[in-house]
Amino acid sequence: MIGLDVGLVRKSAPGTWGGTITPSFKERFGQAYDTEIQRWVDAVRTGAETGNYVDGPGAWDGYAAAAVCEAGVKSLESGSPVAVDMVPRSSIPGA
């Protein structure tokens, strides 16, 4: 419900309600994105010296996310659990 600044509340423990939910995506996740980008910049900067340019998710992570989403959509359409079907990690270059 991010982005709905209509007085939402959160449940933090059984039977306990209160507090507010940050209404904006930017306010809630801005620092995380700034940190992610800075880590990438730092990795590129130091990678130029070591030959290692990647920090964070790679091709395998993107493939795995897509496979999980595909199974989720199939599950929603069928109303039943669907197994995540993935090829071996070794078959993905750079994984």
Tab-separated table of N, CA, C and O in Angstrom:
chain	number	residue	atom	x	y	z
A	1	MET	N	0.814	-1.205	0.000
A	1	MET	CA	0.000	0.000	0.000
A	1	MET	C	0.854	1.265	0.000
A	1	MET	O	0.417	2.301	0.473
A	2	ILE	N	2.073	1.158	-0.464
A	2	ILE	CA	2.959	2.315	-0.474
A	2	ILE	C	2.396	3.373	-1.414
A	2	ILE	O	1.942	3.072	-2.506
A	3	GLY	N	2.450	4.598	-0.977
A	3	GLY	CA	1.991	5.701	-1.798
A	3	GLY	C	0.572	6.136	-1.502
A	3	GLY	O	0.103	7.132	-2.039
A	4	LEU	N	-0.119	5.432	-0.643
A	4	LEU	CA	-1.477	5.817	-0.275
A	4	LEU	C	-1.424	6.561	1.062
A	4	LEU	O	-1.435	5.946	2.117
A	5	ASP	N	-1.318	7.854	0.993
A	5	ASP	CA	-1.196	8.641	2.228
A	5	ASP	C	-2.577	8.990	2.781
A	5	ASP	O	-2.952	10.126	2.904
A	6	VAL	N	-3.313	7.956	3.165
A	6	VAL	CA	-4.682	8.153	3.641
A	6	VAL	C	-4.845	7.721	5.093
A	6	VAL	O	-5.847	7.151	5.480
A	7	GLY	N	-3.807	7.936	5.905
A	7	GLY	CA	-3.906	7.629	7.316
A	7	GLY	C	-3.845	6.146	7.629
A	7	GLY	O	-4.562	5.665	8.497
A	8	LEU	N	-3.003	5.418	6.930
A	8	LEU	CA	-2.869	3.995	7.184
A	8	LEU	C	-2.217	3.754	8.539
A	8	LEU	O	-1.452	4.568	9.028
A	9	VAL	N	-2.515	2.636	9.146
A	9	VAL	CA	-1.872	2.244	10.397
A	9	VAL	C	-1.224	0.883	10.202
A	9	VAL	O	-1.526	0.163	9.250
A	10	ARG	N	-0.348	0.524	11.115
A	10	ARG	CA	0.328	-0.765	10.997
A	10	ARG	C	0.054	-1.604	12.234
A	10	ARG	O	-0.207	-1.080	13.307
A	11	LYS	N	0.140	-2.903	12.063
A	11	LYS	CA	-0.004	-3.832	13.170
A	11	LYS	C	1.390	-4.342	13.501
A	11	LYS	O	2.021	-4.996	12.676
A	12	SER	N	1.890	-4.038	14.693
A	12	SER	CA	3.255	-4.414	15.033
A	12	SER	C	3.337	-5.640	15.924
A	12	SER	O	4.380	-6.244	16.053
A	13	ALA	N	2.273	-6.009	16.572
A	13	ALA	CA	2.241	-7.200	17.416
A	13	ALA	C	0.794	-7.653	17.517
A	13	ALA	O	-0.123	-6.868	17.294
A	14	PRO	N	0.566	-8.916	17.865
A	14	PRO	CA	-0.817	-9.394	17.979
A	14	PRO	C	-1.649	-8.502	18.912
A	14	PRO	O	-1.264	-8.251	20.047
A	15	GLY	N	-2.731	-7.981	18.381
A	15	GLY	CA	-3.624	-7.147	19.174
A	15	GLY	C	-3.173	-5.714	19.352
A	15	GLY	O	-3.829	-4.931	20.013
A	16	THR	N	-2.050	-5.344	18.754
A	16	THR	CA	-1.531	-3.985	18.907
A	16	THR	C	-1.571	-3.270	17.563
A	16	THR	O	-0.959	-3.722	16.603
A	17	TRP	N	-2.290	-2.169	17.502
A	17	TRP	CA	-2.387	-1.378	16.276
A	17	TRP	C	-1.923	0.030	16.584
A	17	TRP	O	-2.116	0.539	17.668
A	18	GLY	N	-1.323	0.675	15.625
A	18	GLY	CA	-0.942	2.063	15.826
A	18	GLY	C	0.236	2.443	14.964
A	18	GLY	O	0.775	1.643	14.230
A	19	GLY	N	0.623	3.654	15.084
A	19	GLY	CA	1.718	4.158	14.275
A	19	GLY	C	1.246	4.502	12.881
A	19	GLY	O	0.083	4.369	12.551
A	20	THR	N	2.177	4.951	12.074
A	20	THR	CA	1.837	5.308	10.700
A	20	THR	C	2.760	4.581	9.737
A	20	THR	O	3.853	4.159	10.109
A	21	ILE	N	2.317	4.448	8.528
A	21	ILE	CA	3.125	3.874	7.454
A	21	ILE	C	3.584	5.022	6.580
A	21	ILE	O	2.792	5.891	6.213
A	22	THR	N	4.871	5.029	6.266
A	22	THR	CA	5.405	6.095	5.423
A	22	THR	C	4.629	6.140	4.111
A	22	THR	O	4.529	5.130	3.419
A	23	PRO	N	4.063	7.285	3.777
A	23	PRO	CA	3.192	7.355	2.606
A	23	PRO	C	3.900	7.325	1.258
A	23	PRO	O	3.296	7.000	0.256
A	24	SER	N	5.178	7.642	1.231
A	24	SER	CA	5.859	7.780	-0.050
A	24	SER	C	6.901	6.689	-0.265
A	24	SER	O	7.669	6.355	0.638
A	25	PHE	N	6.938	6.179	-1.467
A	25	PHE	CA	7.945	5.187	-1.852
A	25	PHE	C	9.339	5.766	-1.650
A	25	PHE	O	10.232	5.094	-1.140
A	26	LYS	N	9.517	7.016	-2.039
A	26	LYS	CA	10.825	7.665	-1.925
A	26	LYS	C	11.265	7.767	-0.468
A	26	LYS	O	12.418	7.484	-0.137
A	27	GLU	N	10.354	8.141	0.402
A	27	GLU	CA	10.695	8.251	1.822
A	27	GLU	C	11.009	6.882	2.420
A	27	GLU	O	11.892	6.745	3.255
A	28	ARG	N	10.281	5.877	2.002
A	28	ARG	CA	10.436	4.559	2.596
A	28	ARG	C	11.672	3.824	2.085
A	28	ARG	O	12.333	3.120	2.836
A	29	PHE	N	11.998	3.957	0.803
A	29	PHE	CA	13.084	3.187	0.212
A	29	PHE	C	14.227	4.035	-0.350
A	29	PHE	O	15.186	3.480	-0.877
A	30	GLY	N	14.138	5.347	-0.250
A	30	GLY	CA	15.150	6.231	-0.829
A	30	GLY	C	16.558	5.923	-0.373
A	30	GLY	O	17.482	5.828	-1.192
A	31	GLN	N	16.755	5.758	0.927
A	31	GLN	CA	18.092	5.484	1.437
A	31	GLN	C	18.625	4.148	0.930
A	31	GLN	O	19.803	4.021	0.608
A	32	ALA	N	17.766	3.156	0.821
A	32	ALA	CA	18.204	1.848	0.317
A	32	ALA	C	18.696	1.963	-1.127
A	32	ALA	O	19.728	1.367	-1.484
A	33	TYR	N	17.992	2.733	-1.954
A	33	TYR	CA	18.428	2.913	-3.340
A	33	TYR	C	19.719	3.716	-3.408
A	33	TYR	O	20.620	3.413	-4.191
A	34	ASP	N	19.828	4.750	-2.577
A	34	ASP	CA	21.067	5.532	-2.544
A	34	ASP	C	22.252	4.644	-2.158
A	34	ASP	O	23.323	4.726	-2.756
A	35	THR	N	22.059	3.792	-1.161
A	35	THR	CA	23.119	2.885	-0.722
A	35	THR	C	23.485	1.899	-1.827
A	35	THR	O	24.669	1.642	-2.077
A	36	GLU	N	22.477	1.362	-2.514
A	36	GLU	CA	22.720	0.416	-3.604
A	36	GLU	C	23.534	1.058	-4.724
A	36	GLU	O	24.505	0.472	-5.220
A	37	ILE	N	23.144	2.252	-5.118
A	37	ILE	CA	23.860	2.948	-6.192
A	37	ILE	C	25.287	3.261	-5.763
A	37	ILE	O	26.236	3.100	-6.538
A	38	GLN	N	25.475	3.699	-4.513
A	38	GLN	CA	26.816	4.020	-4.042
A	38	GLN	C	27.704	2.777	-4.021
A	38	GLN	O	28.873	2.836	-4.379
A	39	ARG	N	27.156	1.627	-3.622
A	39	ARG	CA	27.936	0.382	-3.640
A	39	ARG	C	28.355	0.042	-5.059
A	39	ARG	O	29.462	-0.423	-5.303
A	40	TRP	N	27.468	0.276	-6.026
A	40	TRP	CA	27.805	-0.002	-7.423
A	40	TRP	C	28.928	0.923	-7.890
A	40	TRP	O	29.894	0.483	-8.502
A	41	VAL	N	28.814	2.214	-7.558
A	41	VAL	CA	29.857	3.178	-7.928
A	41	VAL	C	31.191	2.768	-7.308
A	41	VAL	O	32.232	2.760	-7.970
A	42	ASP	N	31.163	2.396	-6.028
A	42	ASP	CA	32.386	1.969	-5.351
A	42	ASP	C	32.968	0.715	-5.993
A	42	ASP	O	34.188	0.584	-6.128
A	43	ALA	N	32.101	-0.228	-6.379
A	43	ALA	CA	32.571	-1.464	-7.012
A	43	ALA	C	33.212	-1.173	-8.359
A	43	ALA	O	34.243	-1.763	-8.705
A	44	VAL	N	32.623	-0.262	-9.126
A	44	VAL	CA	33.207	0.105	-10.419
A	44	VAL	C	34.557	0.783	-10.201
A	44	VAL	O	35.538	0.470	-10.879
A	45	ARG	N	34.601	1.663	-9.227
A	45	ARG	CA	35.845	2.387	-8.951
A	45	ARG	C	36.960	1.411	-8.549
A	45	ARG	O	38.061	1.465	-9.087
A	46	THR	N	36.711	0.509	-7.624
A	46	THR	CA	37.740	-0.433	-7.188
A	46	THR	C	37.910	-1.567	-8.181
A	46	THR	O	39.001	-2.122	-8.287
A	47	GLY	N	36.880	-1.889	-8.926
A	47	GLY	CA	36.958	-2.957	-9.913
A	47	GLY	C	37.878	-2.626	-11.061
A	47	GLY	O	38.452	-3.514	-11.688
A	48	ALA	N	38.031	-1.352	-11.350
A	48	ALA	CA	38.930	-0.940	-12.413
A	48	ALA	C	40.361	-1.379	-12.093
A	48	ALA	O	41.144	-1.652	-12.989
A	49	GLU	N	40.667	-1.484	-10.808
A	49	GLU	CA	42.002	-1.901	-10.394
A	49	GLU	C	42.114	-3.421	-10.294
A	49	GLU	O	43.172	-3.984	-10.524
A	50	THR	N	41.018	-4.094	-9.942
A	50	THR	CA	41.076	-5.540	-9.706
A	50	THR	C	40.519	-6.360	-10.863
A	50	THR	O	40.660	-7.574	-10.861
A	51	GLY	N	39.848	-5.710	-11.815
A	51	GLY	CA	39.216	-6.442	-12.910
A	51	GLY	C	37.882	-7.053	-12.516
A	51	GLY	O	37.299	-7.832	-13.243
A	52	ASN	N	37.368	-6.687	-11.362
A	52	ASN	CA	36.112	-7.226	-10.841
A	52	ASN	C	35.104	-6.079	-10.771
A	52	ASN	O	35.189	-5.241	-9.893
A	53	TYR	N	34.138	-6.018	-11.698
A	53	TYR	CA	33.272	-4.854	-11.815
A	53	TYR	C	31.885	-5.010	-11.217
A	53	TYR	O	31.146	-4.058	-11.148
A	54	VAL	N	31.486	-6.215	-10.807
A	54	VAL	CA	30.110	-6.427	-10.393
A	54	VAL	C	30.001	-6.504	-8.872
A	54	VAL	O	30.761	-7.199	-8.220
A	55	ASP	N	29.062	-5.790	-8.324
A	55	ASP	CA	28.730	-5.872	-6.905
A	55	ASP	C	27.216	-5.947	-6.831
A	55	ASP	O	26.524	-5.139	-7.420
A	56	GLY	N	26.720	-6.939	-6.151
A	56	GLY	CA	25.277	-7.066	-6.035
A	56	GLY	C	24.751	-8.136	-6.973
A	56	GLY	O	25.483	-9.020	-7.409
A	57	PRO	N	23.471	-8.071	-7.309
A	57	PRO	CA	22.837	-9.120	-8.101
A	57	PRO	C	23.428	-9.236	-9.502
A	57	PRO	O	23.868	-8.255	-10.081
A	58	GLY	N	23.397	-10.456	-10.012
A	58	GLY	CA	23.902	-10.714	-11.351
A	58	GLY	C	22.847	-11.366	-12.214
A	58	GLY	O	21.641	-11.340	-11.907
A	59	ALA	N	23.293	-12.000	-13.278
A	59	ALA	CA	22.378	-12.634	-14.229
A	59	ALA	C	21.525	-13.705	-13.563
A	59	ALA	O	20.328	-13.814	-13.829
A	60	TRP	N	22.130	-14.501	-12.683
A	60	TRP	CA	21.380	-15.564	-12.016
A	60	TRP	C	20.241	-14.987	-11.183
A	60	TRP	O	19.132	-15.515	-11.177
A	61	ASP	N	20.499	-13.909	-10.469
A	61	ASP	CA	19.473	-13.300	-9.625
A	61	ASP	C	18.291	-12.804	-10.461
A	61	ASP	O	17.135	-12.962	-10.077
A	62	GLY	N	18.587	-12.202	-11.604
A	62	GLY	CA	17.516	-11.748	-12.486
A	62	GLY	C	16.696	-12.908	-13.028
A	62	GLY	O	15.466	-12.857	-13.079
A	63	TYR	N	17.393	-13.969	-13.428
A	63	TYR	CA	16.708	-15.163	-13.927
A	63	TYR	C	15.830	-15.775	-12.833
A	63	TYR	O	14.676	-16.125	-13.074
A	64	ALA	N	16.385	-15.898	-11.623
A	64	ALA	CA	15.626	-16.491	-10.517
A	64	ALA	C	14.385	-15.659	-10.198
A	64	ALA	O	13.301	-16.212	-9.972
A	65	ALA	N	14.522	-14.338	-10.198
A	65	ALA	CA	13.364	-13.473	-9.933
A	65	ALA	C	12.285	-13.667	-10.993
A	65	ALA	O	11.092	-13.739	-10.679
A	66	ALA	N	12.695	-13.765	-12.259
A	66	ALA	CA	11.720	-13.967	-13.333
A	66	ALA	C	11.035	-15.334	-13.199
A	66	ALA	O	9.821	-15.449	-13.404
A	67	ALA	N	11.798	-16.361	-12.818
A	67	ALA	CA	11.217	-17.694	-12.659
A	67	ALA	C	10.209	-17.722	-11.513
A	67	ALA	O	9.139	-18.333	-11.629
A	68	VAL	N	10.530	-17.055	-10.430
A	68	VAL	CA	9.606	-16.986	-9.293
A	68	VAL	C	8.344	-16.223	-9.677
A	68	VAL	O	7.229	-16.642	-9.346
A	69	CYS	N	8.493	-15.113	-10.403
A	69	CYS	CA	7.320	-14.343	-10.840
A	69	CYS	C	6.441	-15.169	-11.777
A	69	CYS	O	5.215	-15.137	-11.667
A	70	GLU	N	7.067	-15.906	-12.684
A	70	GLU	CA	6.296	-16.750	-13.604
A	70	GLU	C	5.475	-17.780	-12.833
A	70	GLU	O	4.289	-17.985	-13.107
A	71	ALA	N	6.093	-18.422	-11.853
A	71	ALA	CA	5.365	-19.405	-11.045
A	71	ALA	C	4.245	-18.724	-10.258
A	71	ALA	O	3.145	-19.279	-10.120
A	72	GLY	N	4.502	-17.518	-9.761
A	72	GLY	CA	3.473	-16.794	-9.024
A	72	GLY	C	2.270	-16.458	-9.876
A	72	GLY	O	1.118	-16.608	-9.447
A	73	VAL	N	2.503	-16.026	-11.110
A	73	VAL	CA	1.394	-15.709	-12.022
A	73	VAL	C	0.603	-16.974	-12.343
A	73	VAL	O	-0.635	-16.968	-12.320
A	74	LYS	N	1.301	-18.072	-12.617
A	74	LYS	CA	0.608	-19.337	-12.897
A	74	LYS	C	-0.221	-19.780	-11.698
A	74	LYS	O	-1.337	-20.288	-11.854
A	75	SER	N	0.317	-19.575	-10.499
A	75	SER	CA	-0.409	-19.942	-9.283
A	75	SER	C	-1.664	-19.091	-9.118
A	75	SER	O	-2.731	-19.595	-8.768
A	76	LEU	N	-1.538	-17.797	-9.390
A	76	LEU	CA	-2.715	-16.913	-9.307
A	76	LEU	C	-3.785	-17.331	-10.310
A	76	LEU	O	-4.973	-17.332	-10.006
A	77	GLU	N	-3.350	-17.675	-11.514
A	77	GLU	CA	-4.300	-18.063	-12.557
A	77	GLU	C	-4.984	-19.399	-12.251
A	77	GLU	O	-6.166	-19.568	-12.525
A	78	SER	N	-4.232	-20.330	-11.666
A	78	SER	CA	-4.786	-21.664	-11.422
A	78	SER	C	-5.424	-21.807	-10.049
A	78	SER	O	-6.235	-22.701	-9.834
A	79	GLY	N	-5.037	-20.947	-9.127
A	79	GLY	CA	-5.536	-21.062	-7.760
A	79	GLY	C	-4.852	-22.156	-6.961
A	79	GLY	O	-5.286	-22.497	-5.864
A	80	SER	N	-3.780	-22.719	-7.501
A	80	SER	CA	-3.047	-23.795	-6.839
A	80	SER	C	-1.564	-23.441	-6.743
A	80	SER	O	-1.062	-22.643	-7.538
A	81	PRO	N	-0.859	-24.056	-5.801
A	81	PRO	CA	0.589	-23.836	-5.726
A	81	PRO	C	1.270	-24.306	-7.016
A	81	PRO	O	0.855	-25.290	-7.626
A	82	VAL	N	2.298	-23.606	-7.426
A	82	VAL	CA	3.053	-23.954	-8.628
A	82	VAL	C	4.536	-23.976	-8.258
A	82	VAL	O	5.044	-23.028	-7.643
A	83	ALA	N	5.219	-25.033	-8.627
A	83	ALA	CA	6.655	-25.139	-8.367
A	83	ALA	C	7.416	-24.157	-9.246
A	83	ALA	O	7.018	-23.874	-10.386
A	84	VAL	N	8.498	-23.634	-8.719
A	84	VAL	CA	9.376	-22.754	-9.488
A	84	VAL	C	10.284	-23.646	-10.330
A	84	VAL	O	11.024	-24.471	-9.801
A	85	ASP	N	10.197	-23.505	-11.640
A	85	ASP	CA	10.969	-24.319	-12.569
A	85	ASP	C	12.175	-23.515	-13.035
A	85	ASP	O	12.017	-22.474	-13.665
A	86	MET	N	13.384	-24.006	-12.701
A	86	MET	CA	14.603	-23.281	-13.061
A	86	MET	C	15.623	-24.227	-13.671
A	86	MET	O	15.715	-25.382	-13.287
A	87	VAL	N	16.413	-23.699	-14.604
A	87	VAL	CA	17.532	-24.458	-15.169
A	87	VAL	C	18.679	-24.433	-14.160
A	87	VAL	O	18.688	-23.607	-13.243
A	88	PRO	N	19.663	-25.308	-14.305
A	88	PRO	CA	20.809	-25.294	-13.394
A	88	PRO	C	21.562	-23.960	-13.456
A	88	PRO	O	21.705	-23.372	-14.534
A	89	ARG	N	22.024	-23.506	-12.312
A	89	ARG	CA	22.743	-22.226	-12.256
A	89	ARG	C	23.955	-22.218	-13.187
A	89	ARG	O	24.274	-21.194	-13.784
A	90	SER	N	24.615	-23.342	-13.327
A	90	SER	CA	25.815	-23.425	-14.167
A	90	SER	C	25.519	-23.163	-15.647
A	90	SER	O	26.429	-22.878	-16.428
A	91	SER	N	24.238	-23.218	-16.046
A	91	SER	CA	23.899	-22.978	-17.444
A	91	SER	C	23.709	-21.492	-17.756
A	91	SER	O	23.509	-21.140	-18.914
A	92	ILE	N	23.786	-20.636	-16.741
A	92	ILE	CA	23.642	-19.189	-16.943
A	92	ILE	C	25.024	-18.554	-16.962
A	92	ILE	O	25.725	-18.548	-15.952
A	93	PRO	N	25.464	-18.006	-18.103
A	93	PRO	CA	26.786	-17.376	-18.167
A	93	PRO	C	26.910	-16.231	-17.159
A	93	PRO	O	26.003	-15.433	-16.996
A	94	GLY	N	27.995	-16.201	-16.466
A	94	GLY	CA	28.229	-15.137	-15.500
A	94	GLY	C	27.556	-15.343	-14.162
A	94	GLY	O	27.662	-14.503	-13.284
A	95	ALA	N	26.853	-16.455	-13.993
A	95	ALA	CA	26.163	-16.684	-12.729
A	95	ALA	C	27.138	-17.231	-11.739
A	95	ALA	O	27.060	-17.322	-10.630
